[in-house]
């Protein structure tokens, strides 16, 4: 938890945020181990009473130390590439708790997954089914599968992260589901284990989940009438979180409990799989950044604060217009007199390079530290070296200790994989 002490110093658990800047520099991703564990238990607590598997969506944050924390709590993993399967196995996940979704699994990736005996493929097309069947046949193994069904439900979220509506590339269309299962049932190297749906991300209302589940339940009944057993129903991820402490009241936020209860009411005799990502990692992570320069725009009555984190480090504001609260690390108290309308922008050569726009913030000085909240999900995982900016350091706060879990990249990392066709330069 973040708290200011009586001297106005900001702490995460028992670690002073300004110490992190001093020891590891800025910008830096910071994670709270306690918050990750608490968030995971907000799902896992219910597994005492229900038959369920919680597969952490590792696309959210794939740092191996973070993955290892979740693996050691008994989580399974939701993966979308051979690389993610590699990371998860490497971080200690039990392969028979790894599920694998994605519309474009290549033959090599499928082979890699089969050789590692993962739990289940979430199959997204009949051509993919064919490739899995052939590859499993060559390896002399059986592949366990679910079909990912697109239930055609509007999850009411940003259009880029809608996945369960007709017209998106995901899953098998609702109307073709029965046929897909009948075909899969004839394949020699395929074992049908379940059904999967994932309708989108950052969903803050239970209704779309409920609607999708009811549609999927109808399909389950039809498939089972064909004497095909569906043992697992994978309800995907998607649970939204509260990004702004001010704009949404806590009552409106969907809880894991409500989601789990709703799904078990609909699928009471099944083992359910959940694939949470954001709701485990987002509010367990922060991006610590530092003010480099300030500019005033006199006519607009606004100022720019230029910080050392850019859209390459946190792309969510640029890509989705996402909102993240930004907190000055120095406590400015309740004196709002000098607060100014501020855009917090990065050093990248694009107008889309901003962390926050039109924020009311106190007067800031050069070298002041700012903390961007809810940055633990799809922050570091989506970062790049655009503008040849090395990847950031990542640290884990565990009670009063501070542990480096990724070294800051350096300039030579930027070119380390490049093949240098050196030409003589004629002066
Ligand atoms: N399962 C599947 C099949 C998924 O595609 C995803 C996320 C999840 C689970 C986890 O969903 P979550 O619980 O995190 O909502 N980069 C975007 C979000 C992309 C979500 C992609 N799929 C963002 O920063 O908002």
XYZ file of N, CA and C in Angstrom, residues 36-261:
678
model
N 0.366 -8.381 -5.253
C 0.199 -9.459 -6.238
C -0.441 -10.671 -5.547
N 0.092 -10.993 -4.357
C -0.424 -12.173 -3.637
C -1.882 -11.951 -3.222
N -2.169 -10.754 -2.671
C -3.553 -10.462 -2.255
C -4.502 -10.570 -3.444
N -4.091 -10.000 -4.571
C -4.974 -10.032 -5.756
C -5.191 -11.462 -6.233
N -4.127 -12.267 -6.187
C -4.280 -13.661 -6.622
C -5.252 -14.380 -5.686
N -5.118 -14.100 -4.375
C -6.018 -14.764 -3.421
C -7.462 -14.286 -3.548
N -7.660 -13.106 -4.146
C -9.057 -12.678 -4.334
C -9.756 -13.620 -5.311
N -9.012 -14.402 -6.058
C -9.572 -15.508 -6.862
C -9.430 -16.836 -6.119
N -8.207 -17.090 -5.661
C -7.890 -18.428 -5.153
C -8.715 -18.811 -3.922
N -9.098 -17.821 -3.111
C -9.893 -18.111 -1.916
C -11.119 -18.962 -2.223
N -11.662 -18.792 -3.426
C -12.904 -19.512 -3.753
C -12.642 -20.928 -4.213
N -11.357 -21.261 -4.486
C -11.077 -22.599 -4.998
C -11.224 -23.664 -3.912
N -11.331 -23.206 -2.644
C -11.599 -24.168 -1.565
C -12.995 -24.765 -1.726
N -13.894 -23.967 -2.266
C -15.295 -24.413 -2.326
C -15.713 -24.846 -3.724
N -14.951 -24.470 -4.728
C -15.389 -24.713 -6.103
C -14.284 -25.416 -6.870
N -14.698 -26.122 -7.914
C -13.708 -26.774 -8.772
C -13.228 -25.749 -9.794
N -12.084 -25.165 -9.551
C -11.614 -24.137 -10.487
C -10.093 -24.084 -10.577
N -9.615 -23.618 -11.737
C -8.177 -23.436 -11.959
C -7.988 -21.977 -12.348
N -7.010 -21.317 -11.725
C -6.772 -19.906 -12.055
C -5.486 -19.838 -12.869
N -5.638 -19.482 -14.131
C -4.489 -19.413 -15.031
C -4.140 -17.946 -15.259
N -3.048 -17.504 -14.669
C -2.633 -16.099 -14.812
C -2.321 -15.799 -16.281
N -2.919 -14.729 -16.819
C -2.663 -14.339 -18.212
C -1.302 -13.662 -18.259
N -0.301 -14.418 -18.666
C 1.067 -13.925 -18.479
C 1.451 -12.861 -19.496
N 0.612 -12.585 -20.493
C 0.893 -11.459 -21.395
C 0.883 -10.136 -20.632
N 0.194 -10.140 -19.490
C 0.043 -8.935 -18.674
C 1.380 -8.450 -18.110
N 2.152 -9.404 -17.648
C 3.469 -9.094 -17.081
C 4.249 -10.400 -17.056
N 5.297 -10.461 -17.850
C 5.959 -11.761 -17.980
C 7.362 -11.769 -17.384
N 7.641 -10.845 -16.490
C 8.932 -10.904 -15.791
C 9.017 -12.241 -15.036
N 10.147 -12.919 -15.156
C 10.196 -14.282 -14.609
C 10.048 -14.328 -13.100
N 10.463 -13.283 -12.397
C 10.279 -13.289 -10.932
C 8.809 -13.120 -10.565
N 8.110 -12.308 -11.348
C 6.662 -12.141 -11.102
C 5.962 -13.467 -11.397
N 6.321 -14.083 -12.521
C 5.703 -15.366 -12.879
C 5.992 -16.401 -11.794
N 7.208 -16.360 -11.271
C 7.579 -17.332 -10.247
C 6.748 -17.156 -8.966
N 6.446 -15.907 -8.613
C 5.599 -15.680 -7.428
C 4.251 -16.372 -7.639
N 3.680 -16.166 -8.828
C 2.350 -16.719 -9.085
C 2.398 -18.241 -9.196
N 3.447 -18.757 -9.842
C 3.572 -20.219 -9.950
C 3.673 -20.832 -8.555
N 4.420 -20.162 -7.667
C 4.611 -20.761 -6.344
C 3.333 -20.686 -5.501
N 2.372 -19.868 -5.916
C 1.080 -19.832 -5.212
C 0.120 -20.878 -5.785
N 0.580 -21.590 -6.800
C -0.270 -22.648 -7.379
C -1.043 -22.202 -8.604
N -0.711 -21.026 -9.143
C -1.438 -20.567 -10.333
C -1.063 -21.418 -11.542
N -1.996 -21.518 -12.472
C -1.687 -22.005 -13.808
C -1.388 -20.785 -14.665
N -1.176 -21.009 -15.971
C -0.855 -19.872 -16.836
C -1.677 -19.917 -18.113
N -2.127 -18.728 -18.525
C -2.750 -18.559 -19.838
C -1.680 -17.965 -20.739
N -1.368 -18.656 -21.831
C -0.284 -18.203 -22.710
C -0.813 -17.944 -24.119
N -0.016 -17.179 -24.888
C -0.422 -16.874 -26.272
C 0.701 -17.056 -27.272
N 1.806 -17.640 -26.860
C 2.892 -17.845 -27.819
C 3.848 -18.895 -27.258
N 4.696 -19.419 -28.152
C 5.722 -20.345 -27.687
C 6.620 -19.668 -26.656
N 6.915 -18.406 -26.888
C 7.774 -17.657 -25.964
C 7.161 -17.585 -24.568
N 5.859 -17.387 -24.505
C 5.211 -17.331 -23.186
C 5.232 -18.704 -22.510
N 5.050 -19.758 -23.307
C 5.111 -21.105 -22.712
C 6.517 -21.331 -22.159
N 7.504 -20.926 -22.925
C 8.905 -21.056 -22.485
C 9.105 -20.310 -21.159
N 8.668 -19.057 -21.128
C 8.846 -18.257 -19.909
C 8.167 -18.921 -18.710
N 6.944 -19.426 -18.933
C 6.174 -19.973 -17.806
C 6.805 -21.248 -17.265
N 7.236 -22.117 -18.165
C 7.855 -23.364 -17.695
C 9.149 -23.029 -16.953
N 9.890 -22.099 -17.546
C 11.141 -21.632 -16.959
C 10.942 -20.998 -15.579
N 9.768 -20.411 -15.351
C 9.512 -19.731 -14.070
C 8.836 -20.655 -13.069
N 8.683 -21.927 -13.426
C 8.192 -22.889 -12.430
C 6.727 -23.285 -12.538
N 6.029 -22.849 -13.591
C 4.628 -23.287 -13.725
C 4.588 -24.767 -14.083
N 3.618 -25.453 -13.539
C 3.387 -26.838 -13.890
C 2.780 -26.881 -15.304
N 3.443 -27.547 -16.280
C 2.913 -27.535 -17.653
C 1.472 -28.014 -17.713
N 1.089 -28.903 -16.798
C -0.308 -29.343 -16.934
C -1.317 -28.382 -16.306
N -0.837 -27.153 -16.067
C -1.784 -26.062 -15.748
C -1.613 -24.923 -16.756
N -0.994 -25.217 -17.914
C -0.796 -24.151 -18.912
C -1.805 -24.313 -20.049
N -2.571 -23.248 -20.293
C -3.480 -23.246 -21.446
C -2.919 -22.278 -22.488
N -3.291 -22.517 -23.728
C -2.633 -21.799 -24.827
C -3.687 -21.320 -25.835
N -3.889 -19.994 -25.906
C -4.855 -19.406 -26.840
C -4.106 -18.605 -27.910
N -4.841 -18.064 -28.866
C -4.211 -17.221 -29.894
C -4.632 -17.677 -31.281
N -4.909 -16.697 -32.145
C -5.439 -17.041 -33.484
C -4.351 -17.524 -34.438
N -3.090 -17.329 -34.093
C -2.039 -17.620 -35.073
C -0.933 -18.518 -34.556
N -1.312 -19.608 -33.905
C -0.266 -20.518 -33.389
C 0.428 -21.184 -34.578
N 1.730 -21.089 -34.648
C 2.446 -21.714 -35.773
C 2.698 -23.192 -35.464
N 3.084 -23.932 -36.524
C 3.373 -25.361 -36.340
C 4.480 -25.563 -35.302
N 5.503 -24.720 -35.385
C 6.620 -24.848 -34.431
C 6.148 -24.612 -32.997
N 5.296 -23.614 -32.841
C 4.800 -23.315 -31.485
C 3.944 -24.473 -30.967
N 3.123 -25.022 -31.859
C 2.250 -26.139 -31.465
C 3.107 -27.342 -31.060
N 4.143 -27.577 -31.831
C 5.037 -28.696 -31.528
C 5.714 -28.485 -30.161
N 6.163 -27.261 -29.950
C 6.818 -26.928 -28.677
C 5.853 -27.167 -27.501
N 4.598 -26.733 -27.692
C 3.594 -26.891 -26.625
C 3.317 -28.375 -26.368
N 3.208 -29.153 -27.443
C 2.922 -30.591 -27.278
C 4.089 -31.306 -26.614
N 5.301 -30.954 -27.032
C 6.473 -31.619 -26.434
C 6.549 -31.321 -24.943
N 6.046 -30.156 -24.546
C 6.070 -29.801 -23.127
C 4.811 -30.249 -22.393
N 3.952 -30.968 -23.129
C 2.760 -31.569 -22.527
C 1.891 -30.557 -21.765
N 1.592 -29.443 -22.438
C 0.735 -28.442 -21.775
C -0.671 -29.015 -21.583
N -1.427 -28.330 -20.735
C -2.748 -28.832 -20.346
C -3.733 -28.799 -21.511
N -3.806 -27.651 -22.204
C -4.874 -27.537 -23.196
C -4.621 -26.433 -24.220
N -5.009 -26.695 -25.461
C -5.011 -25.669 -26.505
C -6.412 -25.059 -26.556
N -6.488 -23.741 -26.624
C -7.769 -23.097 -26.904
C -7.778 -22.805 -28.399
N -8.455 -23.660 -29.143
C -8.331 -23.672 -30.600
C -9.259 -22.624 -31.207
N -8.738 -21.848 -32.166
C -9.507 -20.705 -32.665
C -9.993 -20.860 -34.105
N -9.607 -21.956 -34.801
C -10.114 -22.167 -36.164
C -9.981 -23.642 -36.510
N -10.697 -24.065 -37.553
C -10.621 -25.474 -37.960
C -9.268 -25.780 -38.605
N -8.676 -24.789 -39.259
C -7.342 -25.025 -39.839
C -6.317 -25.248 -38.729
N -6.468 -24.486 -37.649
C -5.552 -24.694 -36.513
C -5.746 -26.101 -35.943
N -7.005 -26.538 -35.843
C -7.295 -27.886 -35.331
C -6.550 -28.936 -36.154
N -6.606 -28.739 -37.485
C -5.947 -29.655 -38.423
C -4.434 -29.711 -38.122
N -3.833 -28.551 -37.931
C -2.388 -28.492 -37.665
C -2.064 -29.174 -36.335
N -2.899 -28.943 -35.341
C -2.648 -29.572 -34.032
C -2.771 -31.094 -34.165
N -3.815 -31.543 -34.874
C -4.027 -32.982 -35.036
C -2.829 -33.622 -35.744
N -2.389 -32.997 -36.849
C -1.253 -33.550 -37.603
C 0.022 -33.576 -36.764
N 0.268 -32.464 -36.066
C 1.511 -32.364 -35.286
C 1.491 -33.383 -34.142
N 0.351 -33.502 -33.488
C 0.250 -34.475 -32.383
C 0.465 -35.884 -32.931
N -0.100 -36.150 -34.108
C 0.054 -37.470 -34.733
C 1.526 -37.797 -34.963
N 2.250 -36.806 -35.507
C 3.680 -37.024 -35.784
C 4.459 -37.309 -34.497
N 4.043 -36.640 -33.422
C 4.768 -36.822 -32.150
C 4.263 -38.050 -31.383
N 3.179 -38.638 -31.871
C 2.613 -39.803 -31.185
C 1.960 -39.458 -29.859
N 1.358 -38.256 -29.786
C 0.671 -37.856 -28.538
C -0.753 -37.412 -28.857
N -1.542 -37.243 -27.823
C -2.891 -36.691 -28.000
C -2.909 -35.255 -27.497
N -3.559 -34.374 -28.238
C -3.640 -32.975 -27.807
C -5.002 -32.735 -27.166
N -4.963 -32.194 -25.945
C -6.236 -31.835 -25.294
C -6.665 -30.461 -25.808
N -7.901 -30.320 -26.181
C -8.344 -29.026 -26.714
C -9.685 -28.557 -26.130
N -9.836 -27.236 -26.182
C -11.142 -26.583 -26.066
C -11.281 -25.787 -27.341
N -12.471 -25.523 -27.809
C -12.609 -24.500 -28.841
C -12.873 -23.168 -28.150
N -12.218 -22.124 -28.672
C -12.572 -20.785 -28.208
C -13.760 -20.344 -29.057
N -14.872 -20.094 -28.399
C -16.092 -19.713 -29.117
C -16.305 -18.204 -28.972
N -16.639 -17.591 -30.086
C -16.944 -16.152 -30.070
C -18.457 -15.998 -29.886
N -18.886 -15.576 -28.699
C -20.334 -15.594 -28.413
C -21.112 -14.404 -28.978
N -20.413 -13.478 -29.618
C -21.032 -12.266 -30.149
C -21.749 -11.468 -29.056
N -20.940 -10.993 -28.124
C -21.453 -10.169 -27.020
C -20.602 -8.905 -26.959
N -21.251 -7.775 -26.722
C -20.510 -6.513 -26.621
C -20.052 -6.303 -25.172
N -18.742 -6.323 -24.907
C -18.287 -6.195 -23.510
C -18.207 -4.753 -23.017
N -18.542 -3.791 -23.892
C -18.555 -2.384 -23.504
C -17.190 -1.939 -22.953
N -16.183 -2.051 -23.806
C -14.843 -1.618 -23.425
C -14.183 -0.981 -24.643
N -12.925 -0.589 -24.532
C -12.240 0.037 -25.669
C -12.243 -0.914 -26.872
N -12.510 -0.380 -28.069
C -12.707 -1.263 -29.234
C -11.474 -2.132 -29.515
N -10.288 -1.668 -29.141
C -9.078 -2.464 -29.425
C -8.984 -3.724 -28.564
N -9.730 -3.756 -27.477
C -9.621 -4.923 -26.589
C -10.949 -5.673 -26.464
N -11.792 -5.498 -27.487
C -13.021 -6.295 -27.609
C -12.649 -7.569 -28.360
N -12.987 -8.726 -27.809
C -12.611 -9.973 -28.505
C -13.788 -10.940 -28.669
N -14.920 -10.642 -28.052
C -16.015 -11.617 -28.079
C -17.195 -11.164 -28.913
N -16.934 -10.261 -29.861
C -18.032 -9.747 -30.679
C -17.830 -10.209 -32.115
N -18.947 -10.427 -32.792
C -18.865 -10.789 -34.213
C -18.054 -9.710 -34.937
N -17.261 -10.144 -35.910
C -16.482 -9.137 -36.644
C -15.073 -8.995 -36.108
N -14.789 -9.564 -34.913
C -13.402 -9.582 -34.439
C -12.790 -10.921 -34.879
N -11.468 -10.969 -34.859
C -10.785 -12.150 -35.424
C -10.792 -13.367 -34.501
N -11.362 -13.226 -33.309
C -11.149 -14.242 -32.276
C -12.176 -15.365 -32.291
N -11.692 -16.572 -32.091
C -12.563 -17.715 -31.827
C -13.340 -18.212 -33.036
N -14.161 -19.231 -32.747
C -15.032 -19.840 -33.746
C -16.393 -19.163 -33.598
N -17.001 -18.728 -34.721
C -18.315 -18.085 -34.581
C -19.318 -19.003 -33.857
N -20.112 -18.370 -33.046
C -21.124 -19.041 -32.236
C -21.903 -20.089 -33.030
N -22.335 -19.693 -34.232
C -23.204 -20.573 -35.032
C -22.450 -21.798 -35.540
N -21.131 -21.731 -35.586
C -20.364 -22.860 -36.148
C -19.795 -23.771 -35.072
N -20.146 -23.492 -33.818
C -19.522 -24.216 -32.708
C -19.832 -25.714 -32.739
N -21.107 -26.058 -32.915
C -21.480 -27.480 -32.856
C -20.720 -28.271 -33.923
N -20.702 -27.728 -35.133
C -20.012 -28.394 -36.232
C -18.524 -28.597 -35.915
N -17.902 -27.565 -35.320
C -16.475 -27.667 -34.985
C -16.239 -28.836 -34.028
N -17.095 -28.966 -33.027
C -16.929 -30.072 -32.067
C -17.152 -31.429 -32.744
N -18.127 -31.484 -33.670
C -18.373 -32.760 -34.358
C -17.143 -33.152 -35.178
N -16.537 -32.169 -35.826
C -15.329 -32.458 -36.611
C -14.189 -32.895 -35.677
N -13.984 -32.139 -34.602
C -12.872 -32.459 -33.674
C -13.027 -33.866 -33.110
N -14.279 -34.270 -32.941
C -14.558 -35.588 -32.361
C -14.116 -36.734 -33.280
N -13.908 -36.410 -34.562
C -13.480 -37.466 -35.502
C -11.950 -37.538 -35.600
N -11.248 -36.597 -34.977
C -9.783 -36.535 -35.152
C -9.084 -37.502 -34.189
N -8.140 -38.226 -34.763
C -7.498 -39.308 -33.999
C -6.620 -38.811 -32.854
N -5.993 -37.672 -33.080
C -4.990 -37.224 -32.100
C -5.484 -36.075 -31.218
N -6.789 -35.907 -31.221
C -7.385 -34.801 -30.460
C -8.265 -35.366 -29.348
N -8.109 -34.770 -28.157
C -9.009 -35.150 -27.057
C -9.777 -33.891 -26.655
N -11.081 -33.911 -26.862
C -11.881 -32.724 -26.495
C -12.010 -32.675 -24.978
N -11.626 -31.527 -24.406
C -11.660 -31.424 -22.943
C -12.637 -30.346 -22.467
N -12.843 -29.322 -23.290
C -13.687 -28.249 -22.776
C -14.082 -27.216 -23.815
N -14.455 -26.059 -23.295
C -14.874 -24.930 -24.150
C -14.304 -23.652 -23.532
N -14.008 -22.680 -24.392
C -13.370 -21.460 -23.911
C -14.056 -20.234 -24.504
N -14.179 -19.181 -23.712
C -14.587 -17.875 -24.257
C -13.869 -16.781 -23.476
N -13.493 -15.733 -24.197
C -12.860 -14.563 -23.559
C -13.366 -13.364 -24.356
N -14.207 -12.538 -23.739
C -14.947 -11.551 -24.539
C -14.256 -10.186 -24.634
N -13.213 -9.975 -23.836
C -12.533 -8.681 -23.900
C -11.859 -8.386 -22.577
N -11.328 -7.177 -22.469
C -10.543 -6.816 -21.290
C -11.053 -5.489 -20.710
N -10.699 -5.241 -19.444
C -11.142 -4.024 -18.736
C -12.676 -3.894 -18.816
N -13.349 -4.978 -18.416
C -14.821 -5.000 -18.398
C -15.263 -4.719 -16.963
N -16.130 -3.732 -16.789
C -16.461 -3.317 -15.429
C -17.920 -3.615 -15.057
N -18.579 -4.403 -15.884
C -19.977 -4.712 -15.623
C -20.176 -6.216 -15.778
N -20.955 -6.825 -14.904
C -21.121 -8.287 -14.942
C -22.001 -8.736 -16.121
N -22.847 -7.833 -16.608
C -23.846 -8.230 -17.626
C -23.244 -8.922 -18.854
N -22.233 -8.334 -19.512
C -21.694 -9.026 -20.697
C -21.132 -10.412 -20.390
N -20.506 -10.572 -19.202
C -19.994 -11.889 -18.822
C -21.153 -12.889 -18.722
N -22.233 -12.405 -18.095
C -23.388 -13.265 -17.853
C -24.038 -13.676 -19.175
N -24.173 -12.668 -20.037
C -24.794 -12.915 -21.343
C -23.969 -13.920 -22.146
N -22.668 -13.722 -22.162
C -21.783 -14.620 -22.912
C -21.871 -16.030 -22.333
N -21.819 -16.124 -21.007
C -21.840 -17.455 -20.370
C -23.141 -18.192 -20.690
N -24.243 -17.453 -20.702
C -25.530 -18.119 -20.992
C -25.550 -18.648 -22.421
N -24.947 -17.885 -23.330
C -24.885 -18.364 -24.724
C -23.985 -19.594 -24.821
N -22.873 -19.563 -24.112
C -21.932 -20.693 -24.143
C -22.587 -21.930 -23.517
N -23.373 -21.712 -22.471
C -24.059 -22.837 -21.801
C -24.975 -23.561 -22.793
N -25.650 -22.777 -23.629
C -26.534 -23.403 -24.621
C -25.731 -24.305 -25.552
N -24.542 -23.820 -25.936
C -23.696 -24.627 -26.824
C -23.227 -25.880 -26.102
N -22.845 -25.734 -24.838
C -22.395 -26.902 -24.064
C -23.496 -27.960 -24.068
N -24.729 -27.533 -23.847
C -25.840 -28.504 -23.820
C -25.986 -29.205 -25.162
N -25.856 -28.434 -26.242
C -25.993 -29.029 -27.587
C -24.863 -30.038 -27.830
N -23.647 -29.653 -27.456
C -22.494 -30.543 -27.695
C -22.642 -31.827 -26.877
N -23.076 -31.653 -25.635
C -23.178 -32.843 -24.782
C -24.303 -33.766 -25.253
N -25.303 -33.199 -25.919
C -26.362 -34.058 -26.518
C -25.759 -34.961 -27.595
N -24.658 -34.496 -28.191
C -23.952 -35.306 -29.195
C -22.985 -36.303 -28.545
N -23.117 -36.477 -27.272
C -22.272 -37.409 -26.496
C -20.793 -37.011 -26.502
N -20.573 -35.718 -26.540
C -19.197 -35.206 -26.403
C -19.117 -34.544 -25.034
N -18.174 -35.005 -24.212
C -18.139 -34.519 -22.824
C -17.324 -33.224 -22.722
N -17.936 -32.230 -22.110
C -17.233 -30.967 -21.838
C -16.950 -30.943 -20.332
N -15.695 -31.157 -19.962
C -15.373 -31.194 -18.525
C -14.988 -29.809 -17.993
N -14.343 -29.024 -18.862
C -13.846 -27.716 -18.414
C -14.527 -26.588 -19.172
N -14.939 -25.562 -18.440
C -15.405 -24.342 -19.104
C -14.418 -23.241 -18.716
N -13.748 -22.698 -19.730
C -12.767 -21.639 -19.485
C -13.427 -20.297 -19.779
N -13.606 -19.493 -18.724
C -14.358 -18.235 -18.841
C -13.457 -17.052 -19.203
N -12.169 -17.307 -19.479
C -11.267 -16.236 -19.908
C -10.923 -15.283 -18.780
N -10.419 -14.112 -19.177
C -10.090 -13.071 -18.192
C -11.028 -11.896 -18.421
N -10.515 -10.688 -18.234
C -11.290 -9.523 -18.626
C -11.792 -8.629 -17.520
N -11.667 -9.087 -16.261
C -12.197 -8.286 -15.153
C -11.497 -6.926 -15.082
N -12.281 -5.861 -15.098
C -11.715 -4.511 -15.117
C -11.269 -4.064 -13.733
N -10.424 -3.043 -13.705
C -10.000 -2.480 -12.418
C -10.293 -0.979 -12.417
N -10.138 -0.385 -11.255
C -10.416 1.047 -11.111
C -9.114 1.812 -11.346
N -8.973 2.439 -12.522
C -7.730 3.158 -12.831
C -7.669 4.508 -12.140
N -8.842 5.141 -12.003
C -8.825 6.465 -11.386
C -9.453 6.385 -10.015
N -8.759 6.918 -9.036
C -9.308 6.897 -7.678
C -10.494 7.851 -7.567
N -10.633 8.765 -8.538
C -11.661 9.783 -8.387
C -12.890 9.565 -9.277
N -12.702 8.892 -10.455
C -13.816 8.918 -11.401
C -14.843 7.800 -11.232
N -14.477 6.692 -10.597
C -15.450 5.590 -10.466
C -15.619 5.268 -8.993
N -16.854 5.095 -8.549
C -17.031 4.732 -7.152
C -16.771 3.240 -7.011
N -16.313 2.832 -5.826
C -15.870 1.443 -5.685
C -17.015 0.452 -5.889
N -18.259 0.898 -5.660
C -19.390 -0.018 -5.840
C -19.500 -0.506 -7.281
N -19.043 0.318 -8.214
C -19.222 -0.045 -9.617
C -18.198 -1.054 -10.089
N -17.223 -1.334 -9.243
C -16.150 -2.223 -9.691
C -16.525 -3.678 -9.452
N -16.306 -4.427 -10.511
C -16.645 -5.836 -10.494
C -15.600 -6.581 -9.658
N -16.054 -7.505 -8.812
C -15.094 -8.254 -7.998
C -14.938 -9.677 -8.541
N -13.791 -10.319 -8.262
C -13.636 -11.719 -8.645
C -14.774 -12.574 -8.078
N -15.180 -12.275 -6.855
C -16.244 -13.086 -6.230
C -17.518 -13.074 -7.068
N -17.926 -11.857 -7.496
C -19.159 -11.763 -8.287
C -19.015 -12.530 -9.601
N -17.847 -12.387 -10.226
C -17.613 -13.086 -11.491
C -17.671 -14.603 -11.281
N -16.981 -15.068 -10.246
C -16.913 -16.518 -9.990
C -18.300 -17.057 -9.640
N -19.012 -16.354 -8.759
C -20.364 -16.808 -8.381
C -21.271 -16.883 -9.597
